[in-house]
Coordinates of C-alpha atoms in Angstrom, one line a residue:
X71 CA 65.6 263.2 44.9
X72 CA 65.4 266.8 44.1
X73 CA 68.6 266.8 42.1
X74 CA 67.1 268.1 38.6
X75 CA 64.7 270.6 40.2
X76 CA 67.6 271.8 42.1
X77 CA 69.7 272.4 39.3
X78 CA 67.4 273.7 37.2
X79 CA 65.9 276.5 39.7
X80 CA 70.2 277.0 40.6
X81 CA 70.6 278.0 37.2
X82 CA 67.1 280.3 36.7
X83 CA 68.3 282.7 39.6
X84 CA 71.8 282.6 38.2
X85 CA 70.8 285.1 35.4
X86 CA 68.7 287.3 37.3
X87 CA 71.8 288.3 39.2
X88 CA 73.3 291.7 39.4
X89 CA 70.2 293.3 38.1
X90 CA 69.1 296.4 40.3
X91 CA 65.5 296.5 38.7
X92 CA 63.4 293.0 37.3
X93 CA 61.5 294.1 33.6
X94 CA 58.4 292.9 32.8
X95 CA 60.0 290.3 30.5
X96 CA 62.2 289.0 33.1
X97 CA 59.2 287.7 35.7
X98 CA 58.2 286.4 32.2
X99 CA 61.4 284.7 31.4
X100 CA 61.9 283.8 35.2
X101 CA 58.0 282.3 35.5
X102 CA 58.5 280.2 32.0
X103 CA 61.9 278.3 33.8
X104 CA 60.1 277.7 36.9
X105 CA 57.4 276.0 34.9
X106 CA 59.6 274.2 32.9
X107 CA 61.7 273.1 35.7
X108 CA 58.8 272.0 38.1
X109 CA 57.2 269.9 34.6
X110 CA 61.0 268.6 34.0
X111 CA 60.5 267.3 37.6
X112 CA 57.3 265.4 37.1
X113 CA 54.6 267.9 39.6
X114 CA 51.1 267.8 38.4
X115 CA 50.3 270.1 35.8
X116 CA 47.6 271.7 38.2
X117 CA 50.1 272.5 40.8
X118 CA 52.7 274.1 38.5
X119 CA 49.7 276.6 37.0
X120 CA 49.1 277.4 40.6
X121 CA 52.4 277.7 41.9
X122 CA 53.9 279.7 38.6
X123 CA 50.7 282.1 38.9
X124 CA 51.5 283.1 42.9
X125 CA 55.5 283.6 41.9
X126 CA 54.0 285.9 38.9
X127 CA 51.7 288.0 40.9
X128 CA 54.2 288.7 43.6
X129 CA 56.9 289.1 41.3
X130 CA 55.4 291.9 40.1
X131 CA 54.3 293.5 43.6
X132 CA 55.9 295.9 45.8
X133 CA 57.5 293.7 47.5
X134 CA 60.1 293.0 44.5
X135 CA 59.8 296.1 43.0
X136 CA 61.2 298.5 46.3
X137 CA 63.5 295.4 47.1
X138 CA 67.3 296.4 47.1
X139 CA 67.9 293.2 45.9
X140 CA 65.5 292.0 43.2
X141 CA 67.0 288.2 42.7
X142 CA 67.1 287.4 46.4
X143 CA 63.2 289.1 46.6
X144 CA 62.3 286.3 43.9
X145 CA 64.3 283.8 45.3
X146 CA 62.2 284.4 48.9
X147 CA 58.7 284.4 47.0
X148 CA 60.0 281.0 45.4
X149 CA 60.9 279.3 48.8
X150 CA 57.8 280.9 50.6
X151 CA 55.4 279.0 47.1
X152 CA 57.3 275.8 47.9
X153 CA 56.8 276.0 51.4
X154 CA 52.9 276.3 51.0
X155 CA 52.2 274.0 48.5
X156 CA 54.1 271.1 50.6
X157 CA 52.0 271.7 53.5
X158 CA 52.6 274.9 54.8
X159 CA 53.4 273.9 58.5
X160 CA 54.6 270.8 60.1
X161 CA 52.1 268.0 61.1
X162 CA 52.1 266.1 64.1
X163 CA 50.7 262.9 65.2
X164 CA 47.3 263.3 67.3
X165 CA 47.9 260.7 69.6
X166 CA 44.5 259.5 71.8
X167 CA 43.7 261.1 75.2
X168 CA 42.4 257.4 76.5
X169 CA 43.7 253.9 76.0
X170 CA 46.5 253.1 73.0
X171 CA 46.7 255.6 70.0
X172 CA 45.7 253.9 66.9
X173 CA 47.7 254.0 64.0
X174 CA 47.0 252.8 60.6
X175 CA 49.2 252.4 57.5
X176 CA 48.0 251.8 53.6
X177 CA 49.0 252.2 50.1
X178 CA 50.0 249.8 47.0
X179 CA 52.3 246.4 47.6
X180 CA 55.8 247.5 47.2
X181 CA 55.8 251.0 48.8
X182 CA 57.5 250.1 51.9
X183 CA 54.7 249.5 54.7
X184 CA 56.0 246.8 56.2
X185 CA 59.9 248.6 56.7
X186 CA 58.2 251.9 57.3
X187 CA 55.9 250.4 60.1
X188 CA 59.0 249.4 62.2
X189 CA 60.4 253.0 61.9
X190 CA 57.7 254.7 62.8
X191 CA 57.7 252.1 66.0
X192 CA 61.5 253.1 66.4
X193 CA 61.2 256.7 66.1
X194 CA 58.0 256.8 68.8
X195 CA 60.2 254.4 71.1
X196 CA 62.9 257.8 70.9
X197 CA 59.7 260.0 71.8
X198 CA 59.1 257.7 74.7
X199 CA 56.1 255.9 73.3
X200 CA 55.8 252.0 73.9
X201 CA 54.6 250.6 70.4
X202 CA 53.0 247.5 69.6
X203 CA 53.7 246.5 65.7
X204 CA 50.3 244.7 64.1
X205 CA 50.5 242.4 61.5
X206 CA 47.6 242.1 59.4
X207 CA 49.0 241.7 56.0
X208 CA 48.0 238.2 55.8
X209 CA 47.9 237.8 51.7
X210 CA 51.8 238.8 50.8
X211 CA 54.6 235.5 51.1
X212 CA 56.5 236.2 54.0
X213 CA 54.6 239.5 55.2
X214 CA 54.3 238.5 58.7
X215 CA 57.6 237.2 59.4
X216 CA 59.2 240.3 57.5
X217 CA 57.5 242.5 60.4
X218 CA 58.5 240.1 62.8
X219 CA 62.3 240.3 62.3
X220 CA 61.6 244.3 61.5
X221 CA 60.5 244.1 65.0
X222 CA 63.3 242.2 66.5
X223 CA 65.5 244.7 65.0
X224 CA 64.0 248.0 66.8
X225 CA 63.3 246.2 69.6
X226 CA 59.6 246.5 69.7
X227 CA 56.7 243.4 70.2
X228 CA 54.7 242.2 67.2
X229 CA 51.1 241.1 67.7
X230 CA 51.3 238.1 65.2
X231 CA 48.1 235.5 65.8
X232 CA 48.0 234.3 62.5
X233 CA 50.9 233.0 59.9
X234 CA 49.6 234.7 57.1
X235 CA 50.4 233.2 53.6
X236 CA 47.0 233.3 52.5
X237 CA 45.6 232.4 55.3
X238 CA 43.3 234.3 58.5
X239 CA 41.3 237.0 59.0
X240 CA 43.0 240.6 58.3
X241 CA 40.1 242.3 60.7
X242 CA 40.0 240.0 63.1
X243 CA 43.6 240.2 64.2
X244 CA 43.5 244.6 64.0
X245 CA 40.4 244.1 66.6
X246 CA 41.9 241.6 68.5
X247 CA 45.1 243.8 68.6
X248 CA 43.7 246.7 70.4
X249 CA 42.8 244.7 73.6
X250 CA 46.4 242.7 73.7
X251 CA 47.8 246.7 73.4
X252 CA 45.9 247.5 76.5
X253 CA 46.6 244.2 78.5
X254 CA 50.3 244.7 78.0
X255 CA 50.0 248.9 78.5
X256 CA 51.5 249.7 75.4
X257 CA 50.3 253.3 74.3
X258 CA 51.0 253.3 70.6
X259 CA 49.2 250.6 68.0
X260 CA 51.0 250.6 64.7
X261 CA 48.4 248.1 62.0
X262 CA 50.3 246.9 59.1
X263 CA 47.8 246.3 56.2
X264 CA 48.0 244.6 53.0
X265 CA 48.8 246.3 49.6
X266 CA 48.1 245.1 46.4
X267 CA 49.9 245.6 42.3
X268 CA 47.2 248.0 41.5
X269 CA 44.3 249.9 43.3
X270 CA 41.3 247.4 43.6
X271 CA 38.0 247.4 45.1
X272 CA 39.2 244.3 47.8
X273 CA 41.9 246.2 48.6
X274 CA 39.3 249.1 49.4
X275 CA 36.8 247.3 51.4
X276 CA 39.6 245.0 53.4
X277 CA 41.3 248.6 54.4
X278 CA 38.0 249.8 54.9
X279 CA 36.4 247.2 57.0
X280 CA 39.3 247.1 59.5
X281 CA 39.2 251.2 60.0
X282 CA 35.4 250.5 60.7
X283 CA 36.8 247.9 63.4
X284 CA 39.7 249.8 65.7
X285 CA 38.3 253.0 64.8
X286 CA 42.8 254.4 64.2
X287 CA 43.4 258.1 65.2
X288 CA 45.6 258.0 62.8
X289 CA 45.6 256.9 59.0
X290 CA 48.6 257.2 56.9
X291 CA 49.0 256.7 53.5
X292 CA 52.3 255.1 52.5
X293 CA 53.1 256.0 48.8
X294 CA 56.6 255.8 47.1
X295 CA 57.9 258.8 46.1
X296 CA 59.5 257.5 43.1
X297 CA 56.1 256.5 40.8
X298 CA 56.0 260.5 39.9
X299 CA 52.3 260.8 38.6
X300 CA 51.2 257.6 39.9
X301 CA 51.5 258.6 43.0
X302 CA 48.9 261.5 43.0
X303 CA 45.8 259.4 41.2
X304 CA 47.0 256.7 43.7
X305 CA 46.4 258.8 46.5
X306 CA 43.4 260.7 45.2
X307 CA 42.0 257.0 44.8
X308 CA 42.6 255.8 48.7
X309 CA 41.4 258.7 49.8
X310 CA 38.4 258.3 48.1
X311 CA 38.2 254.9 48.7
X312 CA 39.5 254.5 52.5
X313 CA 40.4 258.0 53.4
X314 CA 43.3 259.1 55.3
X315 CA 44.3 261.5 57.7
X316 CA 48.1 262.2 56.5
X317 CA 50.7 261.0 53.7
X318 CA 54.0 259.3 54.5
X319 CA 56.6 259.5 51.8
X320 CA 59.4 256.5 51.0
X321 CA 62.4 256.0 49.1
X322 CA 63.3 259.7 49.1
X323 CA 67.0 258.9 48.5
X324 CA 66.3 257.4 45.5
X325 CA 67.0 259.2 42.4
X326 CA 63.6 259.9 41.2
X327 CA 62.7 263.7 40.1
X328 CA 60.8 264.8 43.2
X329 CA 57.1 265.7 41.9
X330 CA 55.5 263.4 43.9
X331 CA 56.0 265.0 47.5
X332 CA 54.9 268.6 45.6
X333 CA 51.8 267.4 44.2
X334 CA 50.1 265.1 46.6
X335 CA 49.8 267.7 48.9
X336 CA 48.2 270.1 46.5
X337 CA 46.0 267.4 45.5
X338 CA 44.4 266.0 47.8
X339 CA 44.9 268.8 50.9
X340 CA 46.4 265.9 53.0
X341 CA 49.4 267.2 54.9
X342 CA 53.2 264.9 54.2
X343 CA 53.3 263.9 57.8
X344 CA 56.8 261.7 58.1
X345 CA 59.4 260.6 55.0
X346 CA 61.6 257.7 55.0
X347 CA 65.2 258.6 53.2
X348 CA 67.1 255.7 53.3
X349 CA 67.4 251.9 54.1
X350 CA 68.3 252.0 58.2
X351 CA 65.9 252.0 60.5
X352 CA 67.0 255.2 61.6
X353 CA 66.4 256.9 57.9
X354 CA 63.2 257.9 58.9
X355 CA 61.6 261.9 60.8
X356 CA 58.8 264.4 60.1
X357 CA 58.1 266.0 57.1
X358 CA 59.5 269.9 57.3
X359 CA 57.5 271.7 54.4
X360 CA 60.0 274.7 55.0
X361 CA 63.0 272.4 55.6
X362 CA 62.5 270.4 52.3
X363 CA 61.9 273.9 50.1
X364 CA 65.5 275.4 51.7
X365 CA 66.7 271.8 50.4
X366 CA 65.2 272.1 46.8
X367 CA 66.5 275.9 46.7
X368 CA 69.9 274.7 47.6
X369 CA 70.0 276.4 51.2
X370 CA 71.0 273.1 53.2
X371 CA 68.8 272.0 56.3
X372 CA 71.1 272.7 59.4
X373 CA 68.4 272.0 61.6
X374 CA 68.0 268.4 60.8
X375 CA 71.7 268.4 61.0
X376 CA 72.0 270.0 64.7
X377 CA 68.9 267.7 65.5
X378 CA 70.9 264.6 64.4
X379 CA 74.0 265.6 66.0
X380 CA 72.3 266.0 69.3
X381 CA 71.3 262.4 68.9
X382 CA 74.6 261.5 67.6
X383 CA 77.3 262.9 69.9
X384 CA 77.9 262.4 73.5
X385 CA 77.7 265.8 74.7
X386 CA 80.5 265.5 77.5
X387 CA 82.8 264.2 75.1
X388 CA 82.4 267.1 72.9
X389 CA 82.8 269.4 76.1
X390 CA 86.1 267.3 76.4
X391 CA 87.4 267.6 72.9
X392 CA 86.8 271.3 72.4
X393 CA 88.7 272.0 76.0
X394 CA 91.6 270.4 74.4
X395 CA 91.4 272.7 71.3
X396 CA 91.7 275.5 74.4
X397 CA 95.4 274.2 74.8
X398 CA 98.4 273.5 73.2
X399 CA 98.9 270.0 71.5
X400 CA 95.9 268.7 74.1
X401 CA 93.7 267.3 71.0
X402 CA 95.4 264.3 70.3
X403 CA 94.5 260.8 67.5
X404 CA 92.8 259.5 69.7
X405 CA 90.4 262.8 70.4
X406 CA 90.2 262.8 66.4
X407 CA 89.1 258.9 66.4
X408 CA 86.8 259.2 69.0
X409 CA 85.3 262.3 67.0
X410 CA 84.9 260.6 63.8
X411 CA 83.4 257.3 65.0
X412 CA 80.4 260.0 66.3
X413 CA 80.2 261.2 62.9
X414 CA 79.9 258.1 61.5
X415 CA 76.5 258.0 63.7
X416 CA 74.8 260.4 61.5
X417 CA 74.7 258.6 58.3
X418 CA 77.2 258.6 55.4
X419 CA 79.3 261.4 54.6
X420 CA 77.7 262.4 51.4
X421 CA 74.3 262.9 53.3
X422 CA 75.7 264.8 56.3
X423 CA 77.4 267.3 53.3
X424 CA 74.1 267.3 51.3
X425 CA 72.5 269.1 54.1
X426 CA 74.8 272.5 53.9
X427 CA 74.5 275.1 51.8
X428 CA 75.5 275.9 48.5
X429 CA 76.5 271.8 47.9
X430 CA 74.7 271.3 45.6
X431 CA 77.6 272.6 43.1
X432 CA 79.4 269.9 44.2
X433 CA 77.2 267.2 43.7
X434 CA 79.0 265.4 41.2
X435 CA 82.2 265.3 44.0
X436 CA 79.7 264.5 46.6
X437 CA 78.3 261.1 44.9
X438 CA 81.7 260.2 43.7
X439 CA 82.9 260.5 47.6
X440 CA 84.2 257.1 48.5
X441 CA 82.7 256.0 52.4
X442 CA 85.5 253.4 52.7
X443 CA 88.5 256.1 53.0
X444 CA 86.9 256.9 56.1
X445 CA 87.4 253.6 57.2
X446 CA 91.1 253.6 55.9
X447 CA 91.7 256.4 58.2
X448 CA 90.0 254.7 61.2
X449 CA 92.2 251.7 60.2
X450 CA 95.7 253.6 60.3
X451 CA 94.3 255.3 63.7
X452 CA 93.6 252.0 65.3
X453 CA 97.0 250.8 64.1
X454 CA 99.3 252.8 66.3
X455 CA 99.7 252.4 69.9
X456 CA 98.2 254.7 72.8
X457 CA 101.2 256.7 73.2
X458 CA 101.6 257.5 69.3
X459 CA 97.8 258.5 68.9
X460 CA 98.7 260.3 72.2
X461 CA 101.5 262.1 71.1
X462 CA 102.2 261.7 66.8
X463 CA 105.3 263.8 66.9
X464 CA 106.9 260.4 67.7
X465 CA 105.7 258.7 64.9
X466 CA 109.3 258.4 62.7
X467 CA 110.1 256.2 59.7
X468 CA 110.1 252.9 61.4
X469 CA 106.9 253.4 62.6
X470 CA 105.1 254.7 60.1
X471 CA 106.3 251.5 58.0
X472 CA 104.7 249.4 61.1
X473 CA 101.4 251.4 61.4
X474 CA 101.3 251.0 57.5
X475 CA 101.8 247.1 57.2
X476 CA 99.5 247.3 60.3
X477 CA 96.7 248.9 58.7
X478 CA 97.1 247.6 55.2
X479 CA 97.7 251.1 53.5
X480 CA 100.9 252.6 52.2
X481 CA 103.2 254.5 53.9
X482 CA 102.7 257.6 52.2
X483 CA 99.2 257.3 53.4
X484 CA 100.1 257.0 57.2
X485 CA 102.6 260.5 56.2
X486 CA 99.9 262.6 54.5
X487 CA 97.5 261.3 57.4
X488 CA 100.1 262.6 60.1
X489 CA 100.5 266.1 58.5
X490 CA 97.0 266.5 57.9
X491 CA 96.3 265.9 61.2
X492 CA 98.9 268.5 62.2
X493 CA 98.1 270.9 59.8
X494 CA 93.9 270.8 60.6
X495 CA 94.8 270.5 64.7
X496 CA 96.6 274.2 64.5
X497 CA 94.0 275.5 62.9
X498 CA 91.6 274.5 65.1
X499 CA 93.3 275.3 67.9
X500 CA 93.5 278.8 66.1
X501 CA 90.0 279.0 66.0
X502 CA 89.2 278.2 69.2
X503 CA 91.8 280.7 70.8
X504 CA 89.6 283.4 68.3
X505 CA 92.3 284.0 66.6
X506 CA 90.0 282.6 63.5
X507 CA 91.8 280.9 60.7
X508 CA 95.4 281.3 58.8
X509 CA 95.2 284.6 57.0
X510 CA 92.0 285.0 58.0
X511 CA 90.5 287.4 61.0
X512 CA 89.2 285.5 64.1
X513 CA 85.6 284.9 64.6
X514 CA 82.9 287.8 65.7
X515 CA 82.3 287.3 69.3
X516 CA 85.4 286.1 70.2
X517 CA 88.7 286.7 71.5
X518 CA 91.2 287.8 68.7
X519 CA 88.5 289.3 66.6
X520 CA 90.2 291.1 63.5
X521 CA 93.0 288.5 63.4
X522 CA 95.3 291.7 63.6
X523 CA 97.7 292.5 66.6
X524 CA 96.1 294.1 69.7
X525 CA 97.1 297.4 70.8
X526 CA 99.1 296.8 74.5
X527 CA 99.2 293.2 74.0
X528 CA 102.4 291.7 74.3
X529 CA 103.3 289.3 71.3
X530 CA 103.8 285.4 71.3
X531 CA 107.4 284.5 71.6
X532 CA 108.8 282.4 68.8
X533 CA 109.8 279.3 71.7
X534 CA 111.0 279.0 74.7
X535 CA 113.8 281.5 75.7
X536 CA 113.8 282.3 72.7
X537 CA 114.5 278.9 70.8
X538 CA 113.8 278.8 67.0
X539 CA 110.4 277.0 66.9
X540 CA 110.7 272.7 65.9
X541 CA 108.3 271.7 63.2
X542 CA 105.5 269.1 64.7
X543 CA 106.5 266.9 61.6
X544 CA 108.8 264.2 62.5
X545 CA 110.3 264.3 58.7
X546 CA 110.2 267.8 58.8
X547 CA 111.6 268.5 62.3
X548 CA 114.5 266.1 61.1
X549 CA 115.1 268.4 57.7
X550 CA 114.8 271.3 60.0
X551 CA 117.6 269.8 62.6
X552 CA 119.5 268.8 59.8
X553 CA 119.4 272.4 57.8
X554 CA 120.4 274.0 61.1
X555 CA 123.3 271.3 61.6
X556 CA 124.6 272.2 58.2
X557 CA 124.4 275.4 58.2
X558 CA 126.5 275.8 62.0
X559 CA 128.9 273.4 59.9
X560 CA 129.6 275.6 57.1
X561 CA 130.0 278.3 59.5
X562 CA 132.4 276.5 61.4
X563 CA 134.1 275.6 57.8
X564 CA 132.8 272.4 57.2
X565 CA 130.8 271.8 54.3
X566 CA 129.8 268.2 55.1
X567 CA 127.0 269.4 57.5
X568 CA 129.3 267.2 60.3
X569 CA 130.9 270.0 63.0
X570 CA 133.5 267.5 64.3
X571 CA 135.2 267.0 60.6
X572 CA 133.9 263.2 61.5
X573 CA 132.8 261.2 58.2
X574 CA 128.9 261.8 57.4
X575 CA 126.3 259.1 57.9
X576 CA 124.4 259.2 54.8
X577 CA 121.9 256.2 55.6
X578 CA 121.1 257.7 58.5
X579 CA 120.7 260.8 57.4
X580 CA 118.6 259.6 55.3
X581 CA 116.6 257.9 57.7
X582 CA 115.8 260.5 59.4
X583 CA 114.5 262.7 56.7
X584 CA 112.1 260.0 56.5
X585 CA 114.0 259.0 52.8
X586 CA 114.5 255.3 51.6
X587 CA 118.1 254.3 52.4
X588 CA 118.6 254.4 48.5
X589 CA 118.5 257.8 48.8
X590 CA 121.8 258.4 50.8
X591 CA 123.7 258.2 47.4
X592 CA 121.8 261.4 46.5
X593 CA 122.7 263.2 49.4
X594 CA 126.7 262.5 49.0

């Protein structure tokens, strides 16, 4: 969503780098990209003369002026503006001290109402809420049984009197709703309302007259992030028209430049409560002003990635898996599988890798990421048997050619698989014995720190009594064996790698260097 603005700011703190002290005519040439980035990305021209105006006047305070480091100084300033002017702090449902809490969803036909309304009615089932979906959208085709299979879906009732279609009373059915809520004690009302093509006065008065009837703690504004201006004299219109308590953004994951969510706020001083970025029901949490701005700026949002992974992984699991990093060999295929079906849970691969910092120089790589090769990888997992996941190091030629046929991949997919896996478990296991990565010192905090050797400690033997250590790659444990055969043979004056002066097996030979059985006339 925020991809251009992104970019664009990215490339206005690149210059101002490296500079010990900001002139006069840098905050000039700095404030003029800002603006022209924040137009570029479709914000009301109000909110960019305010916004530009706070970054000048601090720019050229103290606070930049005594900093060490003037760029990062800006760059604070910049995320502090953003974080104001998209509502400052995070805002929270107000839910009703007696009987069910009333909420109430509008905004134009074709910003998401229906979709959004079963969300919302799934994320308060996670907060332990009991929702009751309402559907009084009784003009659009289709409305009320859309909200009934969105219902059926997150598991949550729909109050559904009428067939809609044209037909029934839209007020009638939002009153009626609030006594079924309280004969079945459910604590949460959520009233799906109709939406029309354009802002209209019927639209108005029908949102208006069922506010006037359930009297909802709660209205929400449901506007789709993608109609860029649109979106702010649409919601300066329904406030004026129905008024509402909060703003809930759609379609963030679409491709749209972003001004929306930074000017309705501004605008009409209604806080961006909740924002739906995706197409599951599960796409869907509160609005973090502060979150969002790190996004914009490029500095990740680990905190909605810890949050979903708390949701996402099964804790004792996790507790299992990283006790096996603790020893030798102990994380095995079927750890790894079991690890990245959890993954999997937290949305696709390109989001999870949106949310760290410093991706967005590899956003290019990240849309171009093909989710299928994680299923691939799955697929050659769930192709080898319990005692191969268990232990790979028995995973030779013949099998590998099974697992591959198995799984529909090439060989040379299940190999680089394999010593991947290899490869990535030692240095995990590295890390989690603090002795940090390869070539690199072990983590602060933890055992091993400086990666060097310890003073009075005595040093890892190379194997056991002594023995040269065996590569965990079958093809290259079989090189390995069959260097060290030749070379004993040469010493014993044979040159045909064979101690016994017996004839050499070249196809096997072969075979066990992983190699097509063509291959043996290369080796004689």
């Amino acid at each position: 969503m925020f991809a251009t603005l992104s970019d664009r700011l990215a490339d206005t703190f690149k210059n101002l780098r490296g500079k010990g002290r900001l002139s006069e005519a840098d905050i000039d040439a700095t404030a003029r990209e800002i603006r022209i980035a924040l137009l570029e990305a479709d914000v009301a021209l109000p909110v960019v003369k305010e916004f530009v105006g706070a970054v000048k006047e601090r720019a050229r305070g103290e606070e930049v002026s005594g900093a060490l480091n003037p760029a990062q100084q800006i760059i604070k300033i910049v995320h502090e503006e953003l974080v104001t002017i998209l509502g400052g702090e995070t805002r929270r449902l107000r839910y009703a001290k007696s009987g069910p809490t009333v909420i109430m969803l509008a905004g134009l036909q074709g910003a998401g109402k229906t979709t959004l309304a079963a969300k919302l009615a799934l994320w308060l089932k996670e907060q332990d809420k009991t929702p009751m979906l309402v559907a009084a959208d009784l003009q659009r085709p289709n409305a009320v049984q859309q909200l009934q299979v969105n219902g059926e879906r997150v598991g949550v009732p729909v109050f559904a009197p009428e067939p809609g279609n044209g037909t029934g009373n839209p007020v009638d059915v939002a009153r009626a709703s609030i006594e079924e809520a309280k004969r079945r004690l459910h604590d949460v009302v959520i009233i799906d309302t109709a939406g029309r093509l354009g802002v209209d006065a019927e639209l108005m008065q029908q949102a208006s007259d069922i506010r006037d009837a359930v009297q909802p703690d709660e209205v929400l504004f449901v506007v789709d992030a993608m109609i860029g201006q649109d979106a702010v004299t649409t919601a300066q219109a329904f406030l004026d028209g129905v008024g509402y308590d909060g703003v809930v953004l759609t379609k963030l994951d679409g491709d749209a430049r972003g001004g929306a969510a930074l000017s309705i706020r501004q605008i009409t001083g209604k806080p961006v409560m909740f924002a739906s970025s995706g197409e599951k029901m599960t796409d869907f949490d509160l609005f973090h002003p502060d979150r969002m701005a790190s996004r914009i700026l490029d500095m990740g949002d680990m905190l909605t990635l810890i949050e979903q992974a708390e949701k996402a992984f099964d804790s004792d699991q996790a507790m299992k898996a990283a006790e096996k990093l603790g020893t030798k060999g102990g994380f095995t295929l079927e750890d790894f599988l079991q690890q990245m079906q959890q993954i999997r849970k937290l949305g696709s691969m390109t989001k999870i890798m949106g949310m760290l910092p410093g991706m967005g120089q590899f956003r290019d790589q990240l849309e171009n990421f093909d989710e299928r090769e994680i299923d691939r990888i799955q697929a050659i997992i769930q192709s080898m048997t319990p005692a191969e996941r268990a232990n790979p190091k028995i995973i030779d030629g013949s099998r590998r050619a099974r697992i591959a046929k198995g799984s529909g991949r090439q060989v040379s997919d299940v190999n680089q698989l394999v010593d991947r896996f290899f490869e990535a478990r030692k240095m995990m296991e590295s890390m989690a014995r603090g002795g940090g990565m390869p070539g690199m010192p072990g983590m602060p905090g933890m055992p091993g720190v400086g990666g060097g050797k310890r003073t009075g400690a005595k040093q890892a033997p190379k194997g056991k009594k002594g023995k040269k250590r065996v590569s965990g790659n079958p093809a290259k444990a079989a090189q390995q064996k069959a260097a060290d055969k030749a070379a004993a043979a040469e010493k014993a004056g044979n040159p045909f790698g064979n101690p016994d002066g017996a004839e050499v097996d070249y196809e096997k030979a072969a075979e066990q260097l992983n190699l097509p059985k063509d291959f043996s006339q290369f080796l004689k």
